[in-house]
Short mmCIF file of C-alpha atoms in Angstrom, two decimals:
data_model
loop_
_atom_site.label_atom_id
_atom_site.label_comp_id
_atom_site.label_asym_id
_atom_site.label_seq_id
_atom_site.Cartn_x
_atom_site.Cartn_y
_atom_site.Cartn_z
CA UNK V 18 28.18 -67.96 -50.67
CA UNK V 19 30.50 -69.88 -53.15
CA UNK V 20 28.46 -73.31 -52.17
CA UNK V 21 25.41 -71.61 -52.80
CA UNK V 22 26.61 -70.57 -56.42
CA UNK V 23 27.99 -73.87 -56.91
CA UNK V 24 24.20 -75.51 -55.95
CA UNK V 25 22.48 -73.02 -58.25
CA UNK V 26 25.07 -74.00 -61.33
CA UNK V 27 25.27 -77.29 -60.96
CA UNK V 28 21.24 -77.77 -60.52
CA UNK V 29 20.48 -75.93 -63.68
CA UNK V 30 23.43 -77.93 -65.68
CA UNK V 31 21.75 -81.00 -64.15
CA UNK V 32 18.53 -80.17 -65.03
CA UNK V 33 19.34 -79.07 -68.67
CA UNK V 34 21.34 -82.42 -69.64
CA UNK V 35 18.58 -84.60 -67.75
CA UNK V 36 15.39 -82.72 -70.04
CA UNK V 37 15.20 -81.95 -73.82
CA UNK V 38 16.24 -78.66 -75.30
CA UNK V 39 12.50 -77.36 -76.20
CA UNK V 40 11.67 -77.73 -72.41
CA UNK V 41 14.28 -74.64 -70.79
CA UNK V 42 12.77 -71.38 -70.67
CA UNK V 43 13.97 -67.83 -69.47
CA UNK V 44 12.14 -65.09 -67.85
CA UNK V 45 12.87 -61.61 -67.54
CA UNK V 46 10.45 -60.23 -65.09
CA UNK V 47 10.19 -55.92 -64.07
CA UNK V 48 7.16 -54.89 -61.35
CA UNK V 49 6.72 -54.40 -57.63
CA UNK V 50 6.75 -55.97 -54.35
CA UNK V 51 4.68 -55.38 -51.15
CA UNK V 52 5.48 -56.82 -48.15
CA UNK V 53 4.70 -57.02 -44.26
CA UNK V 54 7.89 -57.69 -42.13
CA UNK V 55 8.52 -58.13 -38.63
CA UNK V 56 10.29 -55.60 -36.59
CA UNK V 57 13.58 -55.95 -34.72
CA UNK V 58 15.59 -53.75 -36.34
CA UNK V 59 15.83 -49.77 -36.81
CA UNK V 60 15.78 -50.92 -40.60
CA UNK V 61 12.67 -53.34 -40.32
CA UNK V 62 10.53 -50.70 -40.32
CA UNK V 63 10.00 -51.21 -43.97
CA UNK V 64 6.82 -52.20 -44.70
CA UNK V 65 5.62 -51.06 -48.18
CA UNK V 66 6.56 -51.99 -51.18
CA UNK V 67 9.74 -51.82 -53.50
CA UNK V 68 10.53 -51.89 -57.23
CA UNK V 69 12.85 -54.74 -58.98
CA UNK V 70 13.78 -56.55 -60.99
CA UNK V 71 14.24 -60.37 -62.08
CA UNK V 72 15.95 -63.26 -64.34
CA UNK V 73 14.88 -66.91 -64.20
CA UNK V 74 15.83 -69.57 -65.95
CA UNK V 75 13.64 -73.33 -65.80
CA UNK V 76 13.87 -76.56 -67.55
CA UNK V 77 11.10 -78.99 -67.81
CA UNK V 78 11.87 -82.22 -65.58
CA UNK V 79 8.50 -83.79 -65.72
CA UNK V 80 4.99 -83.86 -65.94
CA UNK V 81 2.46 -85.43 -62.77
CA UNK V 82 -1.08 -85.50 -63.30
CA UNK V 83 -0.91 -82.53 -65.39
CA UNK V 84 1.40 -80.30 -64.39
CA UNK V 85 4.62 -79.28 -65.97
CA UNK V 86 7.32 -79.58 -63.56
CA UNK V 87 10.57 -77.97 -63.97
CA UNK V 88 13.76 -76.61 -62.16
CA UNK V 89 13.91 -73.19 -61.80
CA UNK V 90 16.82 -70.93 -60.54
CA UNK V 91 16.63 -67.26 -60.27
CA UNK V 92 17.89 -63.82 -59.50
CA UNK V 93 16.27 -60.70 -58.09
CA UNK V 94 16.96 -57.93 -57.02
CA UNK V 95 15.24 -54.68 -55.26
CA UNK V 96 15.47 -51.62 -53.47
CA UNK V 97 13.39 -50.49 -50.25
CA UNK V 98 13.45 -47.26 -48.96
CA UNK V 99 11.92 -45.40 -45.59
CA UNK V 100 11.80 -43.21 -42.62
CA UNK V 101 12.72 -43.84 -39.07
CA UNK V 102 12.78 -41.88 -36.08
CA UNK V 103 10.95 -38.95 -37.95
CA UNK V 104 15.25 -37.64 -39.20
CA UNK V 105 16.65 -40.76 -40.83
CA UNK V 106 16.03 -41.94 -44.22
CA UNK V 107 16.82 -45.90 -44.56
CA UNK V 108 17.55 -47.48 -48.02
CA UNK V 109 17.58 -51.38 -48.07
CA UNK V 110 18.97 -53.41 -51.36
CA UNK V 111 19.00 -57.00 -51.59
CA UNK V 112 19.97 -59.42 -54.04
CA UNK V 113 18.78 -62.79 -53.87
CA UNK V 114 20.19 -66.12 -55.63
CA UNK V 115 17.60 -69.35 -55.52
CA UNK V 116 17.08 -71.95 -56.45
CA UNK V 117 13.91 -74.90 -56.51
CA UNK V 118 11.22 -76.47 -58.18
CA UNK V 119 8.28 -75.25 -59.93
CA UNK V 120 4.63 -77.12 -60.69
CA UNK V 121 2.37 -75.57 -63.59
CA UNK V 122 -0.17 -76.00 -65.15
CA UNK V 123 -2.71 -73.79 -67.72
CA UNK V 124 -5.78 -73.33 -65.97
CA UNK V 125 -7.58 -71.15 -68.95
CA UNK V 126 -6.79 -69.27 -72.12
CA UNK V 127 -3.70 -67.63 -72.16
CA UNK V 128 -3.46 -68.06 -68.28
CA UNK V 129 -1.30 -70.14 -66.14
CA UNK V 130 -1.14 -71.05 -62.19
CA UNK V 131 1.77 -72.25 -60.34
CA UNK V 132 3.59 -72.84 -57.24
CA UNK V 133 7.19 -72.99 -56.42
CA UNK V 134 9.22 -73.70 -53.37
CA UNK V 135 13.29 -72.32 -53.93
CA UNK V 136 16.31 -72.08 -51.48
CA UNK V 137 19.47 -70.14 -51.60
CA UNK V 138 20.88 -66.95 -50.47
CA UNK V 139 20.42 -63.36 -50.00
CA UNK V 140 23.04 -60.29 -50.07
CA UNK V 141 21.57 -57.22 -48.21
CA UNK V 142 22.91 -53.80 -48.19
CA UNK V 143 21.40 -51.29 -45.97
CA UNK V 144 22.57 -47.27 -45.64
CA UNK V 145 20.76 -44.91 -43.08
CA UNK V 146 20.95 -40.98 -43.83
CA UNK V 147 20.71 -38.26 -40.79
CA UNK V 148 19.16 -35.58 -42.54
CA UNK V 149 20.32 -32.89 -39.46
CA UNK V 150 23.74 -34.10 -39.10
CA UNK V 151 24.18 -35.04 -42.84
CA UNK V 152 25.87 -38.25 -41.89
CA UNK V 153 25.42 -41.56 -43.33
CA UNK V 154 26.32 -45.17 -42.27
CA UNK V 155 26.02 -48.35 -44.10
CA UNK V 156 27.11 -51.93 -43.99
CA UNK V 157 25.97 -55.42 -45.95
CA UNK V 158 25.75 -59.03 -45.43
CA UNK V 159 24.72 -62.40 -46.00
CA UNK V 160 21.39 -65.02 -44.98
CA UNK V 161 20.59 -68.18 -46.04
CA UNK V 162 16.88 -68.13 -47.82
CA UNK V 163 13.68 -70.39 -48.11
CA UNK V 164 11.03 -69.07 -50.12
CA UNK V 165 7.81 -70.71 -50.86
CA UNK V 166 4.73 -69.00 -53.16
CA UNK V 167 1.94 -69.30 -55.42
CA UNK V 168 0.89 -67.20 -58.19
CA UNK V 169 -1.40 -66.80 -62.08
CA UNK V 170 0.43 -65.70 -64.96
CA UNK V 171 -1.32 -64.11 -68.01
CA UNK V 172 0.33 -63.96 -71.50
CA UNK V 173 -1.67 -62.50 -73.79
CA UNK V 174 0.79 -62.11 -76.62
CA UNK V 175 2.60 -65.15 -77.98
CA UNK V 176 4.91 -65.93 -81.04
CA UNK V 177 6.20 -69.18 -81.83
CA UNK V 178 8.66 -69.88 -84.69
CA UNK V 179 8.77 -72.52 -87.17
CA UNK V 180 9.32 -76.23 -85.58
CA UNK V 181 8.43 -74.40 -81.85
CA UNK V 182 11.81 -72.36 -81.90
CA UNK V 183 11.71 -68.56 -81.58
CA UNK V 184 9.49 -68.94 -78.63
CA UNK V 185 8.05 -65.72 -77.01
CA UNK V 186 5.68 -64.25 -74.38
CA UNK V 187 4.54 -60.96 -72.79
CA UNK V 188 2.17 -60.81 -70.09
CA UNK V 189 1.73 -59.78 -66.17
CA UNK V 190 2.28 -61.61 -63.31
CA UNK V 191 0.63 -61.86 -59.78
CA UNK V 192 2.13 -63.58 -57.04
CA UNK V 193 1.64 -64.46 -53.43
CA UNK V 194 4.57 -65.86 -51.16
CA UNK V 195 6.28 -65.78 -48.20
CA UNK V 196 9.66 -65.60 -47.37
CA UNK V 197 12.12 -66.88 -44.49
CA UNK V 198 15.63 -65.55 -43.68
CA UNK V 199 17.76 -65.70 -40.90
CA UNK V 200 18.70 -62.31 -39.53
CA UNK V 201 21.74 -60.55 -41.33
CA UNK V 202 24.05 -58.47 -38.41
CA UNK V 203 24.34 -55.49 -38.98
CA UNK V 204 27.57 -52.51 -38.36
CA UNK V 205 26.96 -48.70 -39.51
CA UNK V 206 29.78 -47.54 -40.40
CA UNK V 207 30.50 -43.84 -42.10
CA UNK V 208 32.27 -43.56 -45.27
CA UNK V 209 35.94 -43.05 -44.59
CA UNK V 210 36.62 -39.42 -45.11
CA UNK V 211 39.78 -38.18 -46.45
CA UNK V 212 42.99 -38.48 -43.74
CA UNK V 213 46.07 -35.50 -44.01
CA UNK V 214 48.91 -37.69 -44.82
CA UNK V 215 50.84 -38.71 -41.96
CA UNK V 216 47.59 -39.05 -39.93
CA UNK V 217 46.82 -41.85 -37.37
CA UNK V 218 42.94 -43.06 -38.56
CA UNK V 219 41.14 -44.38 -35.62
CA UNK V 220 38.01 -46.24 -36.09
CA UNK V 221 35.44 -44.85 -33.92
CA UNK V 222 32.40 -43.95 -36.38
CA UNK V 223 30.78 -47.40 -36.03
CA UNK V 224 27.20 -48.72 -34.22
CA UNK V 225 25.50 -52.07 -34.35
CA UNK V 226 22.67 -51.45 -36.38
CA UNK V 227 20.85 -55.09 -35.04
CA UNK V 228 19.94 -57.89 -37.09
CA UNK V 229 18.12 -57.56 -39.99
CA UNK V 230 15.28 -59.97 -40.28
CA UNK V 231 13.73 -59.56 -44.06
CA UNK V 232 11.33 -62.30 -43.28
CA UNK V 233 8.04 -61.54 -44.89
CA UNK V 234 5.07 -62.10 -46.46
CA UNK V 235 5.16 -60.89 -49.86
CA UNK V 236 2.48 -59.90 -52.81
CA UNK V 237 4.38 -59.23 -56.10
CA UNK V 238 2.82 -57.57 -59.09
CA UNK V 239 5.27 -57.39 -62.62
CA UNK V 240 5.74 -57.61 -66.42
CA UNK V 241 6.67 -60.80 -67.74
CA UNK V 242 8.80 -61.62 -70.65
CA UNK V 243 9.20 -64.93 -71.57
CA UNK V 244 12.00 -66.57 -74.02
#
């Protein structure tokens, strides 16, 4: 996890030094996501979708036969929730760190297309509730991330300041993508209750839970603002 921060920071410190000041941009993004996963896992069975929320931050690199190219880094985050076995009720958050590159280009009025391709890592948290025996267990880890996707951003309301500072958009976003992650093990374990003092604690409130494969292919619908 600590290499994978120190990618993302040093990428986007390399990437703002190496492009001019007028080219970074920063994206603050709110909508949902849909996605189709495979199973494996009492806590795969999450097809649906999920509400989140994301910051990204690009600078402009380059340009190739018009299109804008830039290095983007990014961090979302969401919450899935569900049903298994017809008595538990499964909550799933992740948090995801990438980074990659990023090809754009405006393709009408007030409407932009674009694909990127970003690598990193994922944090998953995942609690399961037994609604008879009013027991919960939970547990989180780490997977390494590839994510590649395509998408058409519409900004109908810009501002731009005197000299091209004070730049901002609003606007929706659509995009398509797919995601690969290697499976995240999984232990439930129950909340520690409160021990009598004096009390020997022994750890027996604790199943493997599987591993977690949030693979998927995603469709994400949001809000954009743009900085």
């Amino acid at each position: 996890m600590r290499l994978t921060i120190t990618f993302f920071t040093c990428a986007l410190v390399w990437a703002a030094t190496a492009a001019p000041a007028s080219a970074e941009r920063f994206e603050l993004g709110m909508g949902s996501v849909s996605r189709w996963m495979p199973s494996g896992s009492v806590l795969s069975l999450h097809d649906g979708s999920s509400t989140g929320l994301g910051l990204d931050a690009a600078v402009q690199v380059g340009a190739v036969a018009g299109l804008s190219l830039a290095v983007d880094g990014s961090y979302a985050t969401d919450a899935v929730s569900g049903r298994t076995f017809q008595r538990m009720d499964t909550e799933t958050r992740t948090h995801a760190l990438l980074v990659g590159v990023r090809a754009q280009r405006a393709v009408a009025p007030l409407t932009e297309a674009y694909g990127r391709v970003a690598a990193g890592a994922i944090r998953v948290a995942a609690t399961l509730d037994d609604d008879y025996a009013a027991e919960s267990v939970s547990d989180h880890g780490w997977g390494a991330a590839l994510y590649a996707g395509a998408g058409v951003e519409v900004l109908p309301i810009r501002r731009v300041g005197a000299g091209g500072r004070g730049r901002f958009a609003l606007g929706v976003r659509a995009e398509l993508g797919y995601l690969a992650m290697t499976p995240v093990a999984l232990t439930g374990r129950s909340p520690d209750a409160d021990m009598p003092a004096g009390a020997i604690e022994i750890p027996a409130h604790a199943a493997s839970l599987g591993r977690l494969n949030m693979s998927a292919l995603t469709l994400g619908l949001s809000a954009v603002a743009r900085f």
